[in-house]
Coordinates of C-alpha atoms in Angstrom, one line a residue:
Q162 CA 49.2 81.6 6.4
R163 CA 48.0 79.9 8.8
G164 CA 44.4 80.1 7.4
Q165 CA 45.0 78.0 4.4
S166 CA 47.7 75.6 7.6
R167 CA 44.0 74.4 8.7
G168 CA 42.0 74.3 4.9
C169 CA 44.6 71.5 4.0
P170 CA 43.7 69.3 6.1
L171 CA 40.1 69.9 5.5
L172 CA 40.9 69.5 2.0
R173 CA 42.3 66.3 2.5
A174 CA 39.5 64.4 4.9
K175 CA 37.2 66.1 1.5
L176 CA 39.3 65.3 -0.9
P177 CA 41.8 61.8 -0.4
I178 CA 43.6 61.7 -3.5
L179 CA 45.0 64.2 -2.5
R180 CA 46.8 61.8 0.6
W181 CA 48.3 59.1 -1.8
L182 CA 49.0 61.4 -4.8
P183 CA 52.3 63.7 -4.4
S184 CA 54.5 60.3 -2.9
Y185 CA 53.0 58.4 -5.8
S186 CA 55.9 56.6 -7.7
L187 CA 56.9 54.9 -10.5
A188 CA 57.1 51.4 -8.8
W189 CA 53.5 52.2 -7.3
L190 CA 52.1 52.8 -10.9
Q191 CA 53.0 49.3 -11.9
L192 CA 52.1 47.8 -9.9
D193 CA 48.6 49.8 -10.3
L194 CA 48.2 48.4 -13.4
M195 CA 49.1 45.0 -13.1
A196 CA 45.5 44.3 -10.2
G197 CA 43.6 47.0 -13.1
L198 CA 43.9 44.8 -15.7
T199 CA 43.2 41.6 -13.4
V200 CA 39.4 43.4 -11.7
G201 CA 38.8 44.5 -15.1
L202 CA 39.0 40.7 -16.5
T203 CA 37.0 39.5 -13.9
A204 CA 34.3 43.1 -13.4
V205 CA 34.0 42.9 -17.8
P206 CA 31.5 38.9 -17.3
Q207 CA 30.3 39.8 -13.7
A208 CA 28.9 42.9 -15.2
L209 CA 27.5 41.1 -18.1
A210 CA 26.5 39.2 -14.9
Y211 CA 24.9 40.7 -12.5
A212 CA 22.5 42.5 -15.9
E213 CA 21.2 39.3 -16.0
V214 CA 20.7 39.3 -11.9
A215 CA 18.8 42.5 -12.4
G216 CA 16.3 42.0 -14.6
L217 CA 17.8 44.2 -17.1
P218 CA 19.4 44.4 -21.2
L219 CA 23.1 43.3 -20.2
Q220 CA 24.8 46.8 -21.8
Y221 CA 22.6 47.8 -18.6
G222 CA 26.1 45.6 -16.2
L223 CA 28.0 47.5 -18.1
Y224 CA 27.4 51.3 -18.1
S225 CA 27.2 50.2 -14.1
S226 CA 31.5 49.0 -14.0
F227 CA 33.1 52.4 -14.5
M228 CA 32.2 55.4 -12.7
G229 CA 32.3 53.5 -9.2
C230 CA 35.7 53.8 -10.8
F231 CA 37.3 57.0 -11.2
V232 CA 35.0 58.7 -8.9
Y233 CA 35.9 56.3 -6.0
C234 CA 40.0 56.7 -7.2
F235 CA 39.6 60.6 -6.0
L236 CA 37.1 60.5 -3.1
G237 CA 37.7 56.8 -1.4
T238 CA 39.4 56.0 1.2
A239 CA 40.4 52.5 1.2
K240 CA 43.0 51.2 -1.6
D241 CA 42.1 48.0 -2.8
V242 CA 37.7 49.1 -2.9
T243 CA 36.3 49.0 -5.9
L244 CA 33.2 49.7 -7.4
G245 CA 30.3 48.7 -9.3
P246 CA 27.6 46.3 -9.8
T247 CA 27.6 43.7 -6.6
A248 CA 25.1 40.0 -6.9
I249 CA 23.2 41.8 -4.1
M250 CA 23.1 44.8 -5.6
S251 CA 21.4 43.7 -8.4
L252 CA 19.3 41.7 -6.8
L253 CA 17.4 44.9 -4.7
V254 CA 17.7 46.7 -8.1
S255 CA 15.6 43.4 -9.7
S256 CA 12.3 44.1 -6.4
Y257 CA 12.6 47.7 -7.3
A258 CA 13.6 48.8 -10.9
F259 CA 10.6 46.5 -11.8
H260 CA 13.0 45.1 -14.9
Q261 CA 13.0 48.6 -16.5
P262 CA 15.8 50.6 -16.7
A263 CA 14.6 54.7 -16.3
Y264 CA 12.8 52.8 -12.9
A265 CA 16.8 51.8 -12.7
V266 CA 18.9 54.5 -13.8
L267 CA 16.8 56.9 -11.6
L268 CA 17.4 54.7 -9.0
T269 CA 20.9 55.4 -8.7
F270 CA 20.0 58.8 -8.8
L271 CA 18.0 59.1 -6.1
S272 CA 20.0 56.7 -4.3
G273 CA 22.8 58.8 -4.3
C274 CA 21.2 61.7 -3.7
I275 CA 20.3 60.5 -0.1
Q276 CA 24.3 59.0 0.0
L277 CA 25.0 62.4 -0.2
A278 CA 22.9 64.1 1.7
M279 CA 23.4 61.3 4.5
G280 CA 27.4 61.6 4.3
L281 CA 27.0 65.5 4.5
L282 CA 25.1 64.6 7.8
H283 CA 27.5 62.3 8.4
L284 CA 24.7 59.9 9.1
G285 CA 26.9 57.3 9.1
F286 CA 26.3 55.6 12.0
L287 CA 23.1 54.7 10.8
L288 CA 24.8 51.2 10.3
D289 CA 25.0 50.5 13.5
F290 CA 21.3 50.3 13.8
I291 CA 22.1 47.3 11.7
S292 CA 23.2 43.9 13.4
C293 CA 24.9 41.2 12.1
P294 CA 22.8 38.8 12.2
V295 CA 20.5 40.3 9.9
I296 CA 23.1 40.7 7.6
K297 CA 23.3 37.6 7.8
G298 CA 20.4 36.2 7.2
F299 CA 19.8 38.8 3.7
T300 CA 22.9 37.2 2.3
S301 CA 23.0 34.3 2.9
A302 CA 18.8 34.4 1.9
A303 CA 20.7 36.4 -1.5
S304 CA 23.4 33.5 -1.5
I305 CA 20.6 31.0 -2.3
T306 CA 18.3 33.4 -4.4
I307 CA 20.6 33.8 -7.2
S308 CA 21.7 31.0 -7.1
F309 CA 18.3 29.4 -8.0
N310 CA 17.7 31.9 -10.2
Q311 CA 20.9 31.3 -12.1
V312 CA 19.8 27.2 -12.5
K313 CA 17.3 28.2 -15.3
N314 CA 19.9 29.3 -18.0
I315 CA 21.9 26.7 -17.3
L316 CA 19.7 24.6 -17.8
G317 CA 18.5 26.5 -20.6
L318 CA 14.4 27.0 -19.4
Q319 CA 12.2 29.7 -21.2
G320 CA 9.3 31.7 -19.0
I321 CA 10.5 30.9 -15.7
P322 CA 9.3 33.6 -13.0
R323 CA 11.3 35.6 -10.4
Q324 CA 9.7 34.5 -7.3
F325 CA 11.6 32.6 -5.5
F326 CA 8.7 29.7 -4.6
L327 CA 7.0 29.5 -8.2
Q328 CA 10.9 29.6 -9.9
V329 CA 11.2 26.3 -7.5
Y330 CA 8.2 25.0 -8.6
E331 CA 8.5 25.4 -12.4
M332 CA 11.7 24.5 -12.7
L333 CA 10.9 21.1 -10.7
R334 CA 8.0 21.2 -13.2
R335 CA 9.6 20.8 -16.5
I336 CA 13.2 19.8 -15.8
G337 CA 12.4 17.5 -18.7
E338 CA 12.7 20.1 -21.0
T339 CA 16.3 20.7 -19.7
R340 CA 17.9 21.7 -23.0
V341 CA 21.2 19.4 -22.9
G342 CA 23.5 21.9 -24.6
D343 CA 23.3 24.0 -22.3
A344 CA 23.8 22.3 -18.8
V345 CA 26.9 20.4 -19.9
L346 CA 28.0 24.0 -21.0
G347 CA 27.3 24.8 -17.4
L348 CA 28.2 22.3 -15.4
A349 CA 31.4 22.1 -17.1
C350 CA 31.8 26.3 -15.7
L351 CA 30.9 26.1 -12.5
A352 CA 33.6 22.8 -12.2
A353 CA 35.9 24.7 -13.7
L354 CA 35.6 27.0 -11.4
A355 CA 35.4 25.3 -9.2
G356 CA 38.7 23.6 -9.5
L357 CA 40.3 26.9 -10.4
R358 CA 39.1 29.3 -7.1
A359 CA 40.7 25.3 -5.5
M360 CA 43.8 26.1 -7.1
K361 CA 44.1 30.1 -6.2
S362 CA 43.4 28.7 -2.4
H363 CA 46.0 26.1 -2.1
L364 CA 48.8 27.7 -4.6
P365 CA 52.3 27.8 -2.4
R366 CA 53.9 31.5 -2.7
A367 CA 57.3 31.8 -5.5
A368 CA 59.9 33.0 -3.2
C369 CA 62.5 35.4 -4.8
V370 CA 65.5 32.0 -4.1
E371 CA 63.7 30.4 -6.8
P372 CA 63.7 29.5 -10.2
L373 CA 62.5 31.4 -13.8
A374 CA 60.7 29.3 -14.3
A375 CA 59.0 28.7 -11.5
R376 CA 58.3 31.5 -10.9
V377 CA 56.7 32.7 -14.3
S378 CA 54.2 28.8 -13.7
Y379 CA 53.8 30.7 -9.9
L380 CA 52.4 33.5 -12.1
I381 CA 50.8 31.8 -15.2
V382 CA 48.5 30.0 -12.7
W383 CA 47.8 33.1 -10.7
T384 CA 47.0 35.0 -13.4
S385 CA 43.9 32.3 -14.9
A386 CA 43.2 31.3 -11.4
T387 CA 42.5 35.1 -11.0
A388 CA 41.2 35.9 -14.0
R389 CA 39.4 32.6 -14.2
N390 CA 35.5 34.3 -14.7
A391 CA 37.6 35.2 -17.1
L392 CA 39.1 32.2 -19.3
V393 CA 35.5 30.6 -18.6
V394 CA 33.8 32.8 -20.3
L395 CA 35.6 33.1 -23.4
F396 CA 36.3 29.5 -23.5
A397 CA 32.5 29.0 -23.6
G398 CA 32.3 31.3 -26.0
L399 CA 35.0 29.8 -28.7
V400 CA 32.9 26.6 -28.2
A401 CA 29.4 28.5 -28.6
Y402 CA 31.5 30.4 -32.3
S403 CA 32.4 26.9 -33.2
F404 CA 29.3 25.5 -33.1
Q405 CA 27.6 28.7 -35.0
V406 CA 30.1 28.5 -38.1
M407 CA 29.3 24.7 -38.2
G408 CA 25.0 25.3 -38.5
S409 CA 24.2 24.0 -35.1
Q410 CA 23.5 25.5 -31.8
P411 CA 22.7 23.7 -29.2
L412 CA 22.8 26.6 -26.1
T413 CA 21.4 29.4 -25.4
L414 CA 22.9 32.7 -26.4
T415 CA 23.5 36.1 -24.9
G416 CA 22.7 38.5 -28.2
S417 CA 23.3 41.2 -29.7
I418 CA 24.6 44.1 -27.3
P419 CA 24.6 47.9 -28.4
R420 CA 27.6 49.2 -29.5
G421 CA 29.0 52.5 -27.7
L422 CA 29.5 54.2 -25.0
P423 CA 25.8 55.6 -23.1
P424 CA 25.1 59.0 -23.9
F425 CA 25.9 61.4 -20.9
Q426 CA 22.7 62.4 -19.5
L427 CA 19.6 63.1 -17.0
P428 CA 18.3 60.5 -15.9
H429 CA 14.4 60.5 -17.3
F430 CA 12.4 61.6 -14.8
S431 CA 9.1 60.5 -16.3
M432 CA 8.0 57.1 -18.1
A433 CA 6.5 56.4 -20.7
T434 CA 4.6 53.9 -22.1
P435 CA 2.2 52.7 -23.8
N436 CA -1.3 53.8 -21.8
G437 CA 0.6 57.2 -21.0
T438 CA 3.6 58.0 -18.9
I439 CA 4.1 57.3 -15.6
P440 CA 5.1 60.6 -13.9
F441 CA 8.1 60.9 -11.7
Q442 CA 6.0 61.7 -8.3
S443 CA 4.0 57.6 -9.1
M444 CA 7.6 56.9 -9.5
V445 CA 8.8 57.6 -7.2
E446 CA 6.1 55.9 -4.6
D447 CA 6.4 52.3 -6.5
M448 CA 10.1 52.1 -5.4
G449 CA 8.6 52.8 -1.6
V450 CA 11.0 52.2 0.2
G451 CA 13.4 51.0 -2.2
L452 CA 14.4 54.9 -1.7
A453 CA 16.1 53.7 1.3
V454 CA 17.1 49.5 1.8
V455 CA 18.6 51.2 -1.7
P456 CA 21.0 53.3 -0.5
L457 CA 21.5 51.8 3.3
M458 CA 22.6 48.6 1.8
G459 CA 25.0 49.7 -0.5
L460 CA 26.7 51.9 1.9
L461 CA 26.5 48.9 4.4
E462 CA 28.7 46.4 1.8
T463 CA 30.4 49.6 0.7
V464 CA 32.1 49.9 3.9
A465 CA 32.4 46.1 5.7
I466 CA 34.5 45.4 3.0
A467 CA 36.4 48.4 3.4
K468 CA 37.4 48.0 7.0
A469 CA 37.8 44.0 6.6
F470 CA 40.5 44.6 4.5
A471 CA 41.5 48.2 6.2
S472 CA 42.5 45.7 9.3
Q473 CA 44.9 44.4 6.8
N474 CA 46.5 46.6 5.9
D475 CA 46.2 49.3 9.3
Y476 CA 44.6 51.9 7.4
R477 CA 41.5 53.9 9.0
I478 CA 37.8 53.9 7.0
D479 CA 35.6 57.5 7.7
P480 CA 31.8 55.8 7.2
N481 CA 31.1 59.5 6.3
Q482 CA 33.3 59.8 4.2
E483 CA 32.2 56.8 2.2
L484 CA 29.1 57.9 2.1
L485 CA 30.6 61.1 -0.5
A486 CA 31.7 58.6 -2.4
M487 CA 28.9 56.6 -2.6
G488 CA 26.8 59.3 -3.5
F489 CA 28.7 60.5 -6.1
A490 CA 29.6 57.2 -8.6
N491 CA 25.5 56.7 -8.2
I492 CA 25.1 60.5 -9.1
L493 CA 27.6 60.4 -11.9
G494 CA 27.1 56.8 -12.7
S495 CA 23.1 58.0 -13.4
F496 CA 24.3 60.5 -16.1
V497 CA 25.8 57.5 -18.0
S498 CA 22.6 54.9 -16.9
S499 CA 24.4 53.1 -14.3
Y500 CA 22.0 51.0 -11.8
P501 CA 23.0 50.7 -8.2
I502 CA 26.2 50.0 -7.6
T503 CA 28.4 49.2 -4.2
G504 CA 32.0 47.0 -2.9
S505 CA 32.6 44.0 -4.8
F506 CA 33.6 41.4 -1.9
G507 CA 34.9 39.2 -5.1
R508 CA 36.8 42.3 -8.0
T509 CA 37.7 44.0 -4.0
A510 CA 39.7 40.3 -2.7
V511 CA 41.8 40.4 -6.4
N512 CA 43.5 43.8 -6.3
A513 CA 44.5 43.7 -3.0
Q514 CA 45.8 40.1 -3.7
S515 CA 47.2 41.0 -7.1
G516 CA 48.5 44.4 -4.6
V517 CA 47.0 47.2 -5.6
C518 CA 49.5 50.8 -3.5
T519 CA 46.2 53.1 -3.9
P520 CA 42.9 54.5 -5.7
A521 CA 44.3 54.9 -9.4
G522 CA 44.0 50.7 -9.8
G523 CA 40.9 51.5 -10.2
L524 CA 41.1 53.9 -12.7
I525 CA 42.8 51.0 -15.0
T526 CA 39.2 48.7 -14.6
G527 CA 37.0 51.9 -15.8
T528 CA 39.6 51.6 -19.1
L529 CA 39.3 48.7 -20.0
V530 CA 35.5 48.5 -19.4
L531 CA 34.8 51.7 -21.8
L532 CA 37.3 50.2 -24.5
S533 CA 35.3 46.6 -24.2
L534 CA 32.1 48.7 -24.6
A535 CA 33.7 50.8 -27.1
Y536 CA 35.0 47.5 -29.3
L537 CA 33.9 44.1 -27.9
T538 CA 30.1 44.4 -27.7
S539 CA 30.0 42.0 -30.8
L540 CA 32.0 39.7 -29.5
F541 CA 30.0 39.3 -26.9
Y542 CA 27.1 38.0 -28.7
Y543 CA 28.3 34.8 -28.6
I544 CA 28.4 34.2 -24.6
P545 CA 26.3 31.9 -23.9
K546 CA 23.6 32.0 -21.4
A547 CA 24.9 28.9 -19.5
A548 CA 28.5 31.6 -18.5
L549 CA 27.1 34.4 -17.3
A550 CA 24.7 31.8 -15.2
A551 CA 27.8 30.2 -14.1
V552 CA 30.1 32.9 -12.8
I553 CA 27.1 34.5 -10.9
I554 CA 26.8 31.1 -8.8
S555 CA 31.0 30.8 -8.3
A556 CA 30.2 34.2 -6.8
V557 CA 27.5 34.0 -4.5
V558 CA 27.9 31.0 -3.4
P559 CA 30.4 31.1 -0.9
M560 CA 27.7 34.4 0.5
F561 CA 25.9 31.3 2.1
D562 CA 27.1 31.1 5.6
A563 CA 25.9 27.6 6.6
G564 CA 28.5 28.0 10.2
I565 CA 26.9 31.2 11.0
F566 CA 23.4 29.6 13.3
R567 CA 26.0 27.3 14.8
R568 CA 28.3 30.1 16.0
L569 CA 25.2 32.0 18.0
W570 CA 23.6 28.5 18.7
R571 CA 26.8 28.7 21.1
V572 CA 27.5 33.1 21.5
K573 CA 23.2 33.6 22.4
R574 CA 21.0 32.0 20.6
L575 CA 18.1 35.1 20.8
D576 CA 20.0 36.6 18.3
L577 CA 18.6 33.8 16.3
V578 CA 15.9 35.4 15.7
P579 CA 15.7 38.0 13.9
L580 CA 18.4 36.4 11.5
C581 CA 16.0 33.7 10.5
V582 CA 13.1 36.6 10.5
T583 CA 15.4 37.9 8.0
F584 CA 16.9 34.8 6.5
L585 CA 12.4 33.6 5.6
L586 CA 10.8 36.6 4.8
C587 CA 14.0 37.4 2.3
F588 CA 13.0 34.7 0.3
W589 CA 9.4 36.0 0.0
E590 CA 10.2 40.1 -0.6
V591 CA 13.9 41.1 0.1
Q592 CA 12.2 44.3 1.4
Y593 CA 11.2 42.4 3.8
G594 CA 13.3 40.7 5.7
I595 CA 15.5 43.5 6.1
V596 CA 13.1 45.9 8.0
A597 CA 11.3 42.3 9.8
G598 CA 15.4 41.3 10.5
V599 CA 15.7 45.0 11.5
L600 CA 12.7 44.9 13.7
V601 CA 13.5 42.8 16.0
S602 CA 16.8 42.8 16.6
G603 CA 15.5 46.6 17.6
V604 CA 12.9 44.8 19.7
L605 CA 15.5 43.0 21.2
L606 CA 18.1 45.7 22.5
L607 CA 14.6 47.5 23.7
Y608 CA 13.7 45.1 25.6
S609 CA 17.1 44.3 27.1
I610 CA 17.3 48.1 27.7
A611 CA 13.6 48.1 29.3
R612 CA 14.9 45.5 31.2
P613 CA 18.3 45.7 32.6
P614 CA 20.6 42.7 34.7
I615 CA 19.8 43.5 38.4
K616 CA 22.2 41.4 41.0
V617 CA 20.7 41.3 44.5
S618 CA 22.7 41.2 47.3
D619 CA 20.5 39.5 50.6
G620 CA 22.3 40.5 54.6
D621 CA 22.9 43.0 56.5
V622 CA 22.1 45.0 54.4
L623 CA 20.0 44.6 50.8
F624 CA 22.1 46.0 48.0
V625 CA 21.2 46.2 44.4
Q626 CA 23.0 47.1 41.5
P627 CA 21.9 47.4 38.5
G628 CA 23.4 46.2 35.0
S629 CA 24.4 49.3 33.0
S630 CA 21.9 52.8 32.6
L631 CA 18.8 53.3 33.8
H632 CA 16.9 55.1 30.6
F633 CA 13.1 55.7 31.7
P634 CA 11.2 51.8 30.6
A635 CA 13.9 50.3 32.9
I636 CA 13.1 52.3 36.4
E637 CA 9.9 50.4 36.5
C638 CA 11.0 47.1 36.5
L639 CA 14.0 48.7 39.3
R640 CA 11.7 50.0 41.8
D641 CA 10.0 46.7 41.6
T642 CA 12.5 44.8 42.4
V643 CA 13.7 47.0 45.2
C644 CA 10.1 46.5 46.2
S645 CA 9.4 43.0 46.4
H646 CA 13.1 42.4 47.5
A647 CA 12.6 44.7 50.2
L648 CA 9.9 44.7 51.8
A649 CA 10.3 40.5 52.0
A650 CA 12.3 40.2 53.5
S651 CA 12.2 39.1 57.5
P652 CA 13.3 41.6 59.0
P653 CA 13.1 44.2 57.0
R654 CA 16.5 45.6 55.3
F655 CA 17.9 48.5 54.4
I656 CA 18.6 49.3 50.8
I657 CA 21.8 50.5 49.8
L658 CA 21.7 51.2 45.5
D659 CA 25.1 50.4 43.8
C660 CA 25.2 53.2 41.0
C661 CA 28.8 51.6 39.9
H662 CA 27.4 50.2 36.4
I663 CA 25.2 53.7 35.7
S664 CA 27.2 56.8 34.3
S665 CA 24.0 58.6 32.3
I666 CA 20.1 58.3 33.6
D667 CA 16.9 60.5 32.6
Y668 CA 14.2 62.7 34.3
T669 CA 11.6 59.7 33.8
V670 CA 14.3 57.8 36.0
V671 CA 15.0 60.7 38.3
V672 CA 11.3 61.0 38.9
G673 CA 10.4 57.6 39.8
L674 CA 13.4 57.3 42.1
A675 CA 11.8 59.7 43.2
E676 CA 8.3 57.7 44.4
L677 CA 10.8 54.8 45.5
L678 CA 12.5 56.6 47.8
Q679 CA 8.6 58.2 49.2
E680 CA 7.6 54.7 49.2
L681 CA 10.5 53.2 50.2
H682 CA 9.6 55.2 53.4
K683 CA 6.4 55.0 54.1
H684 CA 7.0 51.4 54.8
G685 CA 9.5 52.3 57.7
L686 CA 12.9 51.9 54.8
S687 CA 15.6 53.0 54.1
L688 CA 17.3 54.1 50.1
A689 CA 21.1 55.1 49.9
F690 CA 22.9 56.0 47.3
C691 CA 26.5 54.4 47.0
S692 CA 29.6 55.1 43.7
L693 CA 27.2 57.6 41.6
Q694 CA 29.4 58.7 38.5
E695 CA 30.1 62.3 38.7
P696 CA 27.1 62.8 35.7
V697 CA 24.9 60.9 38.0
L698 CA 25.3 62.9 41.6
Q699 CA 25.2 66.2 40.1
V700 CA 21.5 65.1 38.2
L701 CA 20.2 63.7 41.6
L702 CA 21.6 66.4 44.0
S703 CA 19.9 69.2 41.3
A704 CA 16.3 66.9 41.5
D705 CA 16.7 68.4 44.9
L706 CA 15.1 63.9 46.3
E707 CA 13.5 64.8 49.5
G708 CA 15.5 61.7 51.4
F709 CA 18.9 62.0 48.5
Q710 CA 21.7 60.5 50.7
H711 CA 24.7 58.6 49.4
F712 CA 28.2 57.2 50.2
P713 CA 31.6 57.4 47.6
S714 CA 31.4 53.9 47.6
R715 CA 30.0 50.8 48.7
E716 CA 32.2 49.8 51.0
E717 CA 31.7 53.0 53.6
A718 CA 28.0 52.0 52.7
G719 CA 28.4 48.8 54.4
E720 CA 30.3 49.8 57.1
A721 CA 27.4 53.3 57.9
C722 CA 25.2 52.7 60.5
P723 CA 21.7 52.1 59.3
E724 CA 20.2 53.5 62.8
C725 CA 22.2 56.9 61.2
W726 CA 20.0 57.7 58.3
G727 CA 17.7 60.0 58.9
W728 CA 14.9 61.4 57.3
S729 CA 15.2 65.2 56.3
P730 CA 14.6 66.8 53.3
S731 CA 18.7 67.7 52.2
G732 CA 19.7 64.1 53.9
C733 CA 22.9 64.0 51.9
F734 CA 25.7 62.8 53.7

């Protein structure tokens, strides 16, 4: 029985569905059903649109939209999060899968394996090394890149390159070739989406005491605004179908999408081409740094979204458990031809606003996607590309945070450096922007460690107080500061090193302090330590430094007579 009691909490920790399933109620089922249907109406049109961003056939967006919903129901720790294709992940897939489904599916499988291994090894802390300025720079650049990538569909232009700068140049050069029908419909869809979004944000909540008609009206308006993507795509499809019936078609249509569910099979570990077969090793080499960027960015999106909604609902998120959920979702997703998935902020917000109670709402969303694949793909033929482009632009424009530049200027201007480096280089290549931003943030972090703030108080005794823990890059800075102030003082001062902020030191620091003691002794000066924390004191005592002296507090060190400080091998007061 004791073994079972120990095993149950462990099983609940690794299988979070066991935390809420025993207490599941009919009231929860009703709310989860409503939330799942609402999210499904958003997920289907977004899936088609994001596949376009990824440079893949549109059915792959739907293939990527159901497995994550099912897996996260069992392994996810946040009730609001929904997994599936997103704008950011689709942009990364476009960069690393080379618009080839075989590469995209293999990338999904390998990313899942990496995420699963990271979860088992508890490596979720690696996310802490990606700073907020890097994330903001990446998402803001991605917002602009994805939006411009869809402008060609709004204008009805064909043959536009996908590289950002060439894309802007070609669109400006060929602006005269704009198809009027696509442009009018695309702009109308953008206006409708913006209007419905604004309507939802300003919609007052209906009180229970209000008349039934008022509550029904609120429900209709709220549902329309929440499912705005589905409504706009449906309206645009009806317009396109009407033109098709009349015998003229001024719109560019999505075209045929294969009907039916994807086969359940292993991902292909090689790819046949007209020039031969590309082996597994070559495919992995082609993906390169994408095998690190895609898993980390996928986890980063999911954890950031989960934490944002967890703080509102008072529950905790375990990054390592999220890694396990993401890993299993991507591995199993690769068996149904999914490209890499992650948490979606937009659909998660819809889920939360719909009143979802448990991750079971994802089962409804996934089922709705499967039903769409099985029965509705023939209707997707009439969806105009301009309408899907409007859906994407409407989804990614809020990701651009113009205020971050002003906030960083006020808070810490140095953080503008990784922000701008990431933001600018992401227009060249996404991976260069992310890697460069992380490297710049790392350099700034290392510089702050190597050059900690050191406060020097001059008086009868020279007090030196480092502002943080001492690590080996900082010892030379400390030595230079102490020596320059001690030797320049007239008359020479005795030195007290206030260690109240130092919680740990390493061997290189111990060696540097020993050399500092010897150097000061040559000039007839003494150095004493005060306010040493217990771990640091034990390290220095075990090092048996020649001339080492310490006082429990700064006050005692200041009151002590400097002439009594003797140079002795033990030297401990």
